[in-house]
Amino acid sequence: MTLHTPSRLARQLMLSSAIALSLAATVPVAAMAQDNETITIASANDITSLDPHMLDSNHPTGSVIWSIFDSLVRRAPDGSTEPRLATSWERIDDVTWRFNLREGVTFTNGEPFNAEAVKINMERMNTTPWATVQQLHDQTGLIEVNVVDDYTIELVTEAPTVNMLYWLAEAFIGAPQYLTDTAADKVASEPVGSGPYKLDSWNRDDRLTLVVNDTYWGDAPDAETVVFRVVPETSSRLNELRAGTADVIVDITPDTAGQADSDISEAVYVEGLRKMHMGINIEGEQPALKDIKVRQALNHAVDVDTIITALLDGKTVPIPSIVNPPNNNPDLAAFDYDPEKAKALLAEAGYADGFPLTIQYSTRFAGGKEVSEVVASYLQQVGIEPTVEAVELGQFRQMLSGSSTKGIYFMGWAALINPSVELVILTCGHVDNSSGYCNEEYDALVHEAAQTLDDDARLALEFEAQQTVWNDAPWLYMWRLPVVFGKANNITYDFRADNYVEPYLMTTE
């Protein structure tokens, strides 16, 4: 790999973006290929699983699961909670929540939705070591699910929690008997839910097609059919949007967003929540990363502002905390770019001559290759010997879940606006803590905050936890990812900052 100096690489990136934009203006516009009865959504990655309890951070997976299944509540784009399969709820004491359930709902195989269905789903989540399951149990401390009557359920936690409603928005409810009697691989490929759509077909690595669920309890969606297509290349997704063969495209970057604008389409910008960073595998193959001074040096070595200008068209800022505004600690500030300070910290840690370091990225986030290469060029300037390595997405996910990345790795995390949830991912041994970071003082602050119902007291604990983890630098902190979608002009939808799309809420003209 050829490494460029930061300034040269930045100029090249901005020049290539300008050329791409000029070329986009010359692309001929085709007639719309889709009618108003079909919405085609193009993403870079395929769906990973259709098991309602296997929801992960891969947004095509979430977008499809949200279309096929219902949860008790919905997390609105502004972070508020809306009723879905639960029509109302209350906290009846510090550890008990009561939910009144929607009547007259059936799953697409004819099974009824009721309190027993919720109980079976929740117990499956709490006894199976999968992604959503671990998050629901670890985040809420759920220990009992009690059926009060056919349409009333009570959830009991081992301690007070402020996160129950937040995580219930991702606890999707499947047909209970089907989940109980069916092999896991079939559940993951032939889903049975109660949502606005149902699965029609799925050709892996190509497309997944949904059709309207005629027994859906809510308002019927505008589009009879929704097609989720896998289109890995950003340029190809943009071309399809302008040609009219895709109605919505996901995973485009600010520097290419202008190419979405045409006579029949436009770019949509949403202030993002996902915090992009280079994760630092403290327990990986490079022992230098165990040293806090080395991790702080990495943060001082990289000019994040320049990368934002070059790659993101200046449309975001460096993150000042692992918690999103407005809940971030106002006393924290982004690490300043100071290569001399970085060199001094490396020398203090015993690495004045640097050390070899592998930087890994996958196709999960657009621009991973470019970001990794420019970070490598900065690290090279302070004496580190970087190697950039592309990793296939499935393998990358396995490496993250097993904390087996080699050195540092480009990723984004926590498209959230809930500080307790954002902080917990870096606690010792958490399923999503791919860095291996562990600080018992930090853990104690985070767990106490999550159980503190008084808002002011909880905020003080969260601010202290943010300060602790910021100084420990388990990440090379970068930026909040601006979320850019492309859409056909006839599509109306309130696009989300977490990058998921809900085709059942889209209207077509």
Coordinates of C-alpha atoms in Angstrom, one line a residue:
M1 CA 0.0 0.0 0.0
T2 CA 1.3 3.5 -0.9
L3 CA 0.9 5.9 2.0
H4 CA 0.5 9.6 1.2
T5 CA 1.2 12.6 3.4
P6 CA -1.9 13.9 5.0
S7 CA -2.0 17.1 3.0
R8 CA -1.5 15.4 -0.3
L9 CA -4.1 12.8 0.4
A10 CA -6.6 15.4 1.5
R11 CA -6.1 17.3 -1.7
Q12 CA -6.5 14.2 -3.8
L13 CA -9.7 13.2 -2.0
M14 CA -11.2 16.6 -2.5
L15 CA -10.2 16.7 -6.1
S16 CA -11.7 13.2 -6.8
S17 CA -15.0 14.3 -5.1
A18 CA -15.1 17.4 -7.4
I19 CA -14.5 15.3 -10.5
A20 CA -17.2 12.8 -9.4
L21 CA -19.7 15.7 -9.0
S22 CA -18.9 17.1 -12.4
L23 CA -19.3 13.8 -14.0
A24 CA -22.6 13.2 -12.2
A25 CA -24.1 16.3 -14.0
T26 CA -23.5 14.6 -17.3
V27 CA -25.3 11.3 -16.5
P28 CA -28.5 11.0 -18.6
V29 CA -31.7 10.7 -16.6
A30 CA -33.9 7.7 -17.4
A31 CA -37.7 7.4 -16.9
M32 CA -38.9 6.2 -13.5
A33 CA -38.8 2.4 -13.6
Q34 CA -41.0 1.9 -10.5
D35 CA -44.7 2.7 -10.1
N36 CA -46.2 4.0 -6.9
E37 CA -47.1 0.5 -5.8
T38 CA -43.4 -0.6 -5.4
I39 CA -40.6 1.0 -3.4
T40 CA -37.1 -0.2 -4.1
I41 CA -34.4 0.5 -1.5
A42 CA -30.8 0.0 -2.4
S43 CA -28.2 -0.6 0.4
A44 CA -24.5 -1.6 0.4
N45 CA -25.1 -4.8 2.5
D46 CA -27.4 -7.7 2.6
I47 CA -29.7 -8.6 5.5
T48 CA -28.0 -10.9 8.0
S49 CA -30.9 -12.6 9.7
L50 CA -34.7 -12.4 9.9
D51 CA -35.0 -13.8 13.3
P52 CA -36.8 -11.1 15.3
H53 CA -34.3 -11.5 18.2
M54 CA -31.2 -11.3 16.1
L55 CA -31.4 -7.6 15.3
D56 CA -27.9 -6.1 14.8
S57 CA -26.5 -2.7 13.8
N58 CA -26.7 -3.6 10.1
H59 CA -29.4 -1.2 9.0
P60 CA -30.8 -3.3 6.2
T61 CA -31.5 -6.1 8.7
G62 CA -33.2 -3.6 11.1
S63 CA -35.2 -2.0 8.3
V64 CA -36.6 -5.4 7.2
I65 CA -37.3 -6.6 10.7
W66 CA -39.1 -3.4 11.5
S67 CA -41.3 -4.0 8.5
I68 CA -42.1 -7.6 9.2
F69 CA -42.4 -7.5 13.0
D70 CA -43.9 -5.3 15.7
S71 CA -42.5 -4.3 19.1
L72 CA -44.4 -3.1 22.1
V73 CA -43.3 0.4 21.5
R74 CA -41.6 2.4 18.7
R75 CA -38.7 4.7 19.1
A76 CA -39.5 7.8 17.1
P77 CA -36.8 9.7 15.1
D78 CA -36.7 12.4 17.9
G79 CA -36.2 9.7 20.6
S80 CA -39.7 9.7 22.0
T81 CA -41.6 6.5 22.6
E82 CA -44.8 5.7 20.7
P83 CA -47.3 2.9 21.2
R84 CA -47.3 -0.2 19.0
L85 CA -48.4 -3.6 20.3
A86 CA -48.6 -1.9 23.7
T87 CA -51.3 0.8 23.8
S88 CA -50.2 2.2 27.2
W89 CA -47.8 1.5 30.0
E90 CA -46.9 2.7 33.5
R91 CA -44.2 2.0 36.1
I92 CA -46.1 0.7 39.1
D93 CA -43.1 0.6 41.4
D94 CA -39.3 1.0 41.0
V95 CA -38.8 -2.4 39.4
T96 CA -42.2 -3.2 37.8
W97 CA -43.6 -2.0 34.5
R98 CA -47.2 -2.8 33.4
F99 CA -48.2 -2.8 29.7
N100 CA -51.7 -2.8 28.3
L101 CA -51.6 -4.7 25.0
R102 CA -53.4 -4.1 21.7
E103 CA -56.3 -6.4 21.0
G104 CA -57.4 -8.0 17.7
V105 CA -53.8 -8.5 16.4
T106 CA -52.8 -11.7 14.6
F107 CA -49.6 -13.0 13.2
T108 CA -49.4 -13.9 9.5
N109 CA -49.7 -17.6 10.3
G110 CA -53.0 -17.0 12.2
E111 CA -51.6 -17.2 15.7
P112 CA -53.1 -14.6 18.1
F113 CA -51.1 -11.8 19.7
N114 CA -51.7 -11.7 23.5
A115 CA -49.8 -11.5 26.8
E116 CA -48.7 -15.1 26.5
A117 CA -47.1 -14.3 23.2
V118 CA -45.1 -11.5 24.8
K119 CA -44.1 -13.8 27.6
I120 CA -42.8 -16.5 25.3
N121 CA -40.9 -13.9 23.2
M122 CA -39.3 -12.3 26.3
E123 CA -38.3 -15.6 27.8
R124 CA -36.7 -16.6 24.5
M125 CA -34.8 -13.4 24.5
N126 CA -33.6 -13.9 28.1
T127 CA -32.5 -17.5 27.6
T128 CA -30.8 -17.4 24.2
P129 CA -27.3 -15.9 23.8
W130 CA -27.9 -13.7 20.8
A131 CA -27.5 -10.0 20.1
T132 CA -30.9 -8.4 21.0
V133 CA -31.3 -10.9 23.8
Q134 CA -28.1 -9.9 25.6
Q135 CA -28.9 -6.3 25.1
L136 CA -32.4 -6.6 26.5
H137 CA -31.3 -8.6 29.6
D138 CA -28.0 -6.7 30.2
Q139 CA -29.5 -3.3 29.7
T140 CA -32.8 -3.7 31.6
G141 CA -32.1 -6.4 34.1
L142 CA -35.3 -8.2 33.2
I143 CA -35.9 -11.1 35.5
E144 CA -39.7 -11.8 35.4
V145 CA -42.4 -11.7 32.8
N146 CA -45.8 -12.0 34.4
V147 CA -49.1 -12.4 32.6
V148 CA -51.8 -10.5 34.4
D149 CA -54.6 -11.3 31.9
D150 CA -54.9 -11.8 28.1
Y151 CA -53.9 -8.3 27.3
T152 CA -51.9 -7.1 30.3
I153 CA -48.3 -8.0 31.0
E154 CA -45.9 -7.0 33.8
L155 CA -42.1 -6.9 33.4
V156 CA -40.0 -7.0 36.5
T157 CA -36.3 -6.0 36.7
E158 CA -33.8 -6.8 39.3
A159 CA -33.1 -3.1 40.0
P160 CA -34.6 0.2 38.9
T161 CA -33.8 1.0 35.3
V162 CA -34.3 4.0 33.1
N163 CA -33.8 2.0 29.9
M164 CA -36.8 -0.3 29.7
L165 CA -38.8 1.6 27.0
Y166 CA -35.7 2.3 25.0
W167 CA -34.8 -1.4 24.6
L168 CA -38.3 -2.6 24.2
A169 CA -38.4 -0.7 20.9
E170 CA -35.9 -3.3 19.7
A171 CA -37.6 -6.3 21.3
F172 CA -39.6 -7.6 18.4
I173 CA -42.5 -10.0 18.8
G174 CA -42.7 -13.1 16.6
A175 CA -45.4 -15.8 16.4
P176 CA -44.9 -17.6 19.7
Q177 CA -45.7 -21.2 18.7
Y178 CA -43.7 -20.8 15.5
L179 CA -40.7 -19.6 17.4
T180 CA -41.0 -22.4 19.9
D181 CA -41.5 -25.3 17.4
T182 CA -39.3 -24.2 14.5
A183 CA -35.6 -24.7 13.9
A184 CA -33.5 -21.6 14.3
D185 CA -32.3 -21.5 10.7
K186 CA -35.9 -21.6 9.4
V187 CA -36.9 -18.8 11.9
A188 CA -34.0 -16.7 10.5
S189 CA -35.1 -17.2 6.9
E190 CA -38.9 -17.6 7.0
P191 CA -40.1 -15.0 9.5
V192 CA -43.7 -14.9 10.9
G193 CA -44.6 -11.5 12.3
S194 CA -47.6 -9.1 12.7
G195 CA -46.1 -6.1 11.0
P196 CA -47.2 -4.1 7.9
Y197 CA -45.4 -6.4 5.5
K198 CA -44.5 -10.1 5.2
L199 CA -41.7 -11.8 3.3
D200 CA -42.3 -12.8 -0.3
S201 CA -38.8 -13.9 -1.4
W202 CA -35.2 -13.6 -0.4
N203 CA -32.3 -14.1 -2.8
R204 CA -29.3 -13.6 -0.7
D205 CA -26.7 -11.0 -1.8
D206 CA -29.2 -9.8 -4.4
R207 CA -32.7 -8.8 -3.2
L208 CA -35.4 -9.3 -0.6
T209 CA -39.0 -8.7 -1.5
L210 CA -41.8 -7.8 1.0
V211 CA -45.5 -7.7 0.2
V212 CA -48.3 -6.1 2.2
N213 CA -49.7 -8.0 5.2
D214 CA -53.4 -7.9 4.6
T215 CA -54.2 -8.8 8.2
Y216 CA -52.1 -5.9 9.6
W217 CA -53.8 -4.1 12.5
G218 CA -52.7 -0.6 11.5
D219 CA -53.1 1.6 8.5
A220 CA -52.1 -0.1 5.2
P221 CA -48.9 1.1 3.7
D222 CA -48.9 3.1 0.5
A223 CA -46.7 0.7 -1.4
E224 CA -47.9 -2.9 -2.0
T225 CA -44.4 -4.2 -2.5
V226 CA -41.0 -3.3 -1.1
V227 CA -37.8 -4.5 -2.6
F228 CA -34.5 -4.3 -0.6
R229 CA -31.6 -4.6 -3.1
V230 CA -27.9 -5.2 -2.4
V231 CA -25.9 -2.7 -4.4
P232 CA -22.4 -2.6 -2.9
E233 CA -20.9 0.3 -4.9
T234 CA -21.9 3.8 -3.9
S235 CA -21.6 5.0 -7.5
S236 CA -23.9 2.2 -8.6
R237 CA -26.6 3.1 -6.0
L238 CA -26.4 6.8 -7.1
N239 CA -26.7 5.8 -10.8
E240 CA -29.8 3.7 -10.0
L241 CA -31.4 6.5 -8.1
R242 CA -30.9 8.9 -11.0
A243 CA -32.1 6.3 -13.5
G244 CA -35.2 5.7 -11.5
T245 CA -34.5 2.0 -10.8
A246 CA -34.1 2.7 -7.0
D247 CA -36.5 4.9 -5.0
V248 CA -34.4 5.2 -1.8
I249 CA -30.7 4.7 -1.4
V250 CA -28.7 4.3 1.8
D251 CA -25.0 4.5 2.7
I252 CA -23.9 7.6 0.7
T253 CA -21.4 10.0 2.0
P254 CA -21.6 13.8 2.1
D255 CA -18.9 14.2 -0.5
T256 CA -21.0 12.2 -3.0
A257 CA -24.4 13.4 -1.9
G258 CA -24.7 16.0 -4.6
Q259 CA -24.8 13.2 -7.2
A260 CA -28.2 12.2 -5.8
D261 CA -29.8 15.4 -7.1
S262 CA -31.5 15.1 -10.5
D263 CA -34.8 15.9 -12.1
I264 CA -36.4 12.9 -10.4
S265 CA -34.3 12.6 -7.2
E266 CA -32.6 14.4 -4.4
A267 CA -30.3 14.0 -1.4
V268 CA -31.7 14.1 2.1
Y269 CA -29.4 15.2 5.0
V270 CA -30.1 14.1 8.6
E271 CA -27.9 15.1 11.6
G272 CA -26.4 11.9 12.5
L273 CA -26.0 10.1 15.9
R274 CA -23.5 7.4 15.0
K275 CA -20.1 8.0 16.5
M276 CA -17.4 7.1 14.0
H277 CA -14.1 6.0 15.5
M278 CA -11.1 3.7 15.3
G279 CA -11.7 1.1 17.9
I280 CA -8.5 0.2 19.7
N281 CA -8.2 -3.5 20.6
I282 CA -6.5 -3.3 23.9
E283 CA -6.3 -7.1 24.2
G284 CA -5.1 -7.6 20.6
E285 CA -1.9 -8.5 18.9
Q286 CA -0.2 -5.2 19.6
P287 CA 0.8 -4.9 23.4
A288 CA 1.5 -1.2 23.0
L289 CA -2.2 -0.5 22.9
K290 CA -2.6 -1.5 26.5
D291 CA -0.8 1.7 27.5
I292 CA -3.1 4.7 28.0
K293 CA -0.4 7.0 26.9
V294 CA -0.1 5.2 23.5
R295 CA -3.9 5.4 23.1
Q296 CA -3.9 9.1 23.9
A297 CA -1.0 9.6 21.4
L298 CA -3.1 8.0 18.6
N299 CA -5.8 10.6 19.3
H300 CA -3.3 13.5 19.2
A301 CA -1.6 12.2 16.0
V302 CA -4.6 12.4 13.7
D303 CA -6.0 15.7 12.4
V304 CA -9.7 14.8 12.5
D305 CA -10.8 18.3 11.3
T306 CA -8.8 17.9 8.1
I307 CA -10.3 14.5 7.4
I308 CA -13.8 15.9 8.0
T309 CA -13.1 18.7 5.5
A310 CA -11.6 16.3 2.9
L311 CA -13.9 13.3 3.1
L312 CA -17.2 14.7 4.6
D313 CA -17.4 18.0 3.0
G314 CA -17.1 19.7 6.4
K315 CA -20.6 18.6 7.3
T316 CA -19.9 17.4 10.8
V317 CA -17.5 18.0 13.8
P318 CA -15.2 15.9 15.9
I319 CA -17.0 14.1 18.7
P320 CA -16.5 15.6 22.2
S321 CA -17.7 12.5 24.1
I322 CA -18.9 9.0 23.6
V323 CA -22.4 10.3 24.4
N324 CA -24.4 12.3 21.9
P325 CA -25.7 15.9 22.5
P326 CA -27.6 17.1 24.4
N327 CA -26.5 14.6 27.0
N328 CA -22.7 14.9 26.6
N329 CA -20.4 16.3 29.3
P330 CA -19.9 20.0 28.4
D331 CA -16.5 20.1 30.1
L332 CA -15.0 17.6 27.5
A333 CA -13.4 18.6 24.2
A334 CA -12.1 16.7 21.3
F335 CA -8.4 15.8 21.4
D336 CA -6.4 18.5 19.7
Y337 CA -4.2 17.6 16.7
D338 CA -0.7 17.8 18.1
P339 CA 1.8 15.4 16.5
E340 CA 4.7 16.6 18.8
K341 CA 2.6 15.7 21.8
A342 CA 1.8 12.4 20.3
K343 CA 5.5 11.7 19.8
A344 CA 6.2 12.7 23.4
L345 CA 3.5 10.4 24.8
L346 CA 4.9 7.5 22.7
A347 CA 8.4 8.2 24.0
E348 CA 7.1 8.3 27.6
A349 CA 5.4 4.9 27.0
G350 CA 8.7 3.4 25.7
Y351 CA 7.8 3.6 22.0
A352 CA 9.9 6.5 20.8
D353 CA 10.7 4.4 17.7
G354 CA 7.1 3.5 17.1
F355 CA 5.6 0.0 16.5
P356 CA 3.8 -1.9 13.8
L357 CA 0.0 -1.4 13.8
T358 CA -2.7 -3.0 11.6
I359 CA -5.7 -0.8 10.7
Q360 CA -8.7 -2.8 9.5
Y361 CA -12.0 -1.7 7.8
S362 CA -14.9 -3.4 6.2
T363 CA -17.7 -2.4 3.7
R364 CA -20.0 -1.7 6.7
F365 CA -19.4 2.0 6.6
A366 CA -18.9 4.0 3.4
G367 CA -15.4 5.5 3.1
G368 CA -13.7 3.0 5.3
K369 CA -10.8 2.5 2.9
E370 CA -10.2 6.2 2.5
V371 CA -10.5 7.0 6.2
S372 CA -8.2 4.1 7.1
E373 CA -5.5 5.2 4.6
V374 CA -5.5 8.8 5.7
V375 CA -5.3 7.7 9.4
A376 CA -2.4 5.5 8.5
S377 CA -0.6 8.5 6.9
Y378 CA -1.0 10.5 10.0
L379 CA 0.2 7.7 12.3
Q380 CA 3.2 7.2 10.0
Q381 CA 4.2 10.9 10.7
V382 CA 4.7 10.1 14.4
G383 CA 6.8 7.0 13.8
I384 CA 4.1 4.3 13.9
E385 CA 4.4 1.7 11.1
P386 CA 0.8 1.2 9.8
T387 CA -0.6 -1.5 7.5
V388 CA -4.2 -1.1 6.2
E389 CA -6.2 -4.2 5.7
A390 CA -9.7 -4.8 4.2
V391 CA -11.8 -7.4 5.9
E392 CA -14.9 -9.1 4.5
L393 CA -18.0 -7.9 6.4
G394 CA -19.1 -11.2 7.8
Q395 CA -15.6 -11.9 9.1
F396 CA -15.3 -8.3 10.4
R397 CA -18.5 -8.9 12.5
Q398 CA -17.1 -12.1 13.9
M399 CA -13.8 -10.3 14.8
L400 CA -15.7 -7.6 16.6
S401 CA -17.9 -10.0 18.6
G402 CA -14.8 -12.0 19.6
S403 CA -12.6 -8.9 20.2
S404 CA -10.1 -10.4 17.7
T405 CA -9.3 -7.4 15.5
K406 CA -5.6 -7.0 15.1
G407 CA -4.9 -3.5 16.1
I408 CA -7.3 -0.6 15.4
Y409 CA -10.4 -0.8 13.2
F410 CA -12.8 1.7 11.6
M411 CA -16.4 1.5 12.8
G412 CA -19.3 3.5 14.1
W413 CA -21.4 2.8 17.1
A414 CA -24.5 3.8 19.1
A415 CA -26.9 5.7 16.8
L416 CA -28.6 6.6 20.1
I417 CA -29.8 9.5 22.2
N418 CA -29.8 7.7 25.5
P419 CA -26.7 8.3 27.6
S420 CA -27.1 5.2 29.8
V421 CA -27.3 3.0 26.8
E422 CA -24.4 4.7 25.1
L423 CA -22.1 4.4 28.1
V424 CA -22.8 0.7 28.9
I425 CA -21.2 -0.6 25.7
L426 CA -17.7 0.1 27.0
T427 CA -18.3 -1.7 30.4
C428 CA -16.2 -4.8 31.1
G429 CA -17.2 -7.8 29.1
H430 CA -20.2 -6.2 27.4
V431 CA -21.2 -8.0 24.2
D432 CA -20.5 -4.9 22.1
N433 CA -17.2 -3.9 23.8
S434 CA -15.0 -5.1 21.0
S435 CA -12.0 -3.1 22.3
G436 CA -11.5 -5.2 25.4
Y437 CA -11.6 -2.0 27.5
C438 CA -12.2 -2.6 31.2
N439 CA -12.2 -0.1 34.0
E440 CA -14.1 -1.1 37.2
E441 CA -14.5 2.6 38.3
Y442 CA -16.2 3.4 35.0
D443 CA -18.4 0.3 35.3
A444 CA -19.6 1.3 38.7
L445 CA -20.5 4.8 37.6
V446 CA -22.4 3.5 34.5
H447 CA -24.4 0.9 36.4
E448 CA -25.3 3.3 39.2
A449 CA -26.5 5.9 36.7
A450 CA -28.7 3.3 34.9
Q451 CA -30.4 2.6 38.2
T452 CA -30.8 6.2 39.3
L453 CA -34.3 7.5 38.7
D454 CA -33.5 11.1 39.8
D455 CA -32.6 13.0 36.6
D456 CA -30.0 15.4 38.2
A457 CA -28.2 12.7 40.1
R458 CA -28.1 10.4 37.1
L459 CA -26.7 13.2 34.9
A460 CA -23.9 13.8 37.4
L461 CA -22.9 10.2 37.3
E462 CA -23.1 10.0 33.5
F463 CA -20.8 13.1 33.2
E464 CA -18.3 11.5 35.5
A465 CA -18.3 8.3 33.5
Q466 CA -17.9 10.2 30.3
Q467 CA -14.8 12.0 31.7
T468 CA -13.3 8.7 32.8
V469 CA -13.6 6.8 29.6
W470 CA -12.6 9.9 27.5
N471 CA -9.3 10.1 29.3
D472 CA -8.8 6.3 29.0
A473 CA -9.1 6.6 25.2
P474 CA -10.3 3.1 24.2
W475 CA -11.2 4.6 20.8
L476 CA -9.4 6.9 18.4
Y477 CA -12.3 9.4 18.5
M478 CA -13.5 10.8 15.2
W479 CA -16.9 12.3 14.3
R480 CA -20.6 11.9 14.3
L481 CA -21.5 10.4 11.0
P482 CA -23.7 12.7 8.9
V483 CA -26.6 10.6 7.5
V484 CA -27.3 11.1 3.9
F485 CA -30.1 9.3 1.9
G486 CA -31.1 9.6 -1.7
K487 CA -34.7 9.5 -2.6
A488 CA -37.0 9.8 -5.5
N489 CA -39.0 13.0 -5.6
N490 CA -42.3 11.1 -5.3
I491 CA -41.3 9.6 -1.9
T492 CA -42.2 11.4 1.3
Y493 CA -40.7 10.2 4.6
D494 CA -39.2 11.5 7.8
F495 CA -35.7 10.0 7.5
R496 CA -34.1 8.8 10.7
A497 CA -30.7 9.7 12.1
D498 CA -30.0 6.0 13.0
N499 CA -29.9 5.1 9.3
Y500 CA -32.9 2.7 9.4
V501 CA -35.7 3.1 7.0
E502 CA -39.4 2.3 7.5
P503 CA -41.1 1.8 4.1
Y504 CA -44.5 1.3 5.7
L505 CA -44.4 5.0 6.7
M506 CA -43.3 6.2 3.3
T507 CA -45.9 7.8 1.0
T508 CA -45.7 7.8 -2.7
E509 CA -47.2 10.3 -5.2

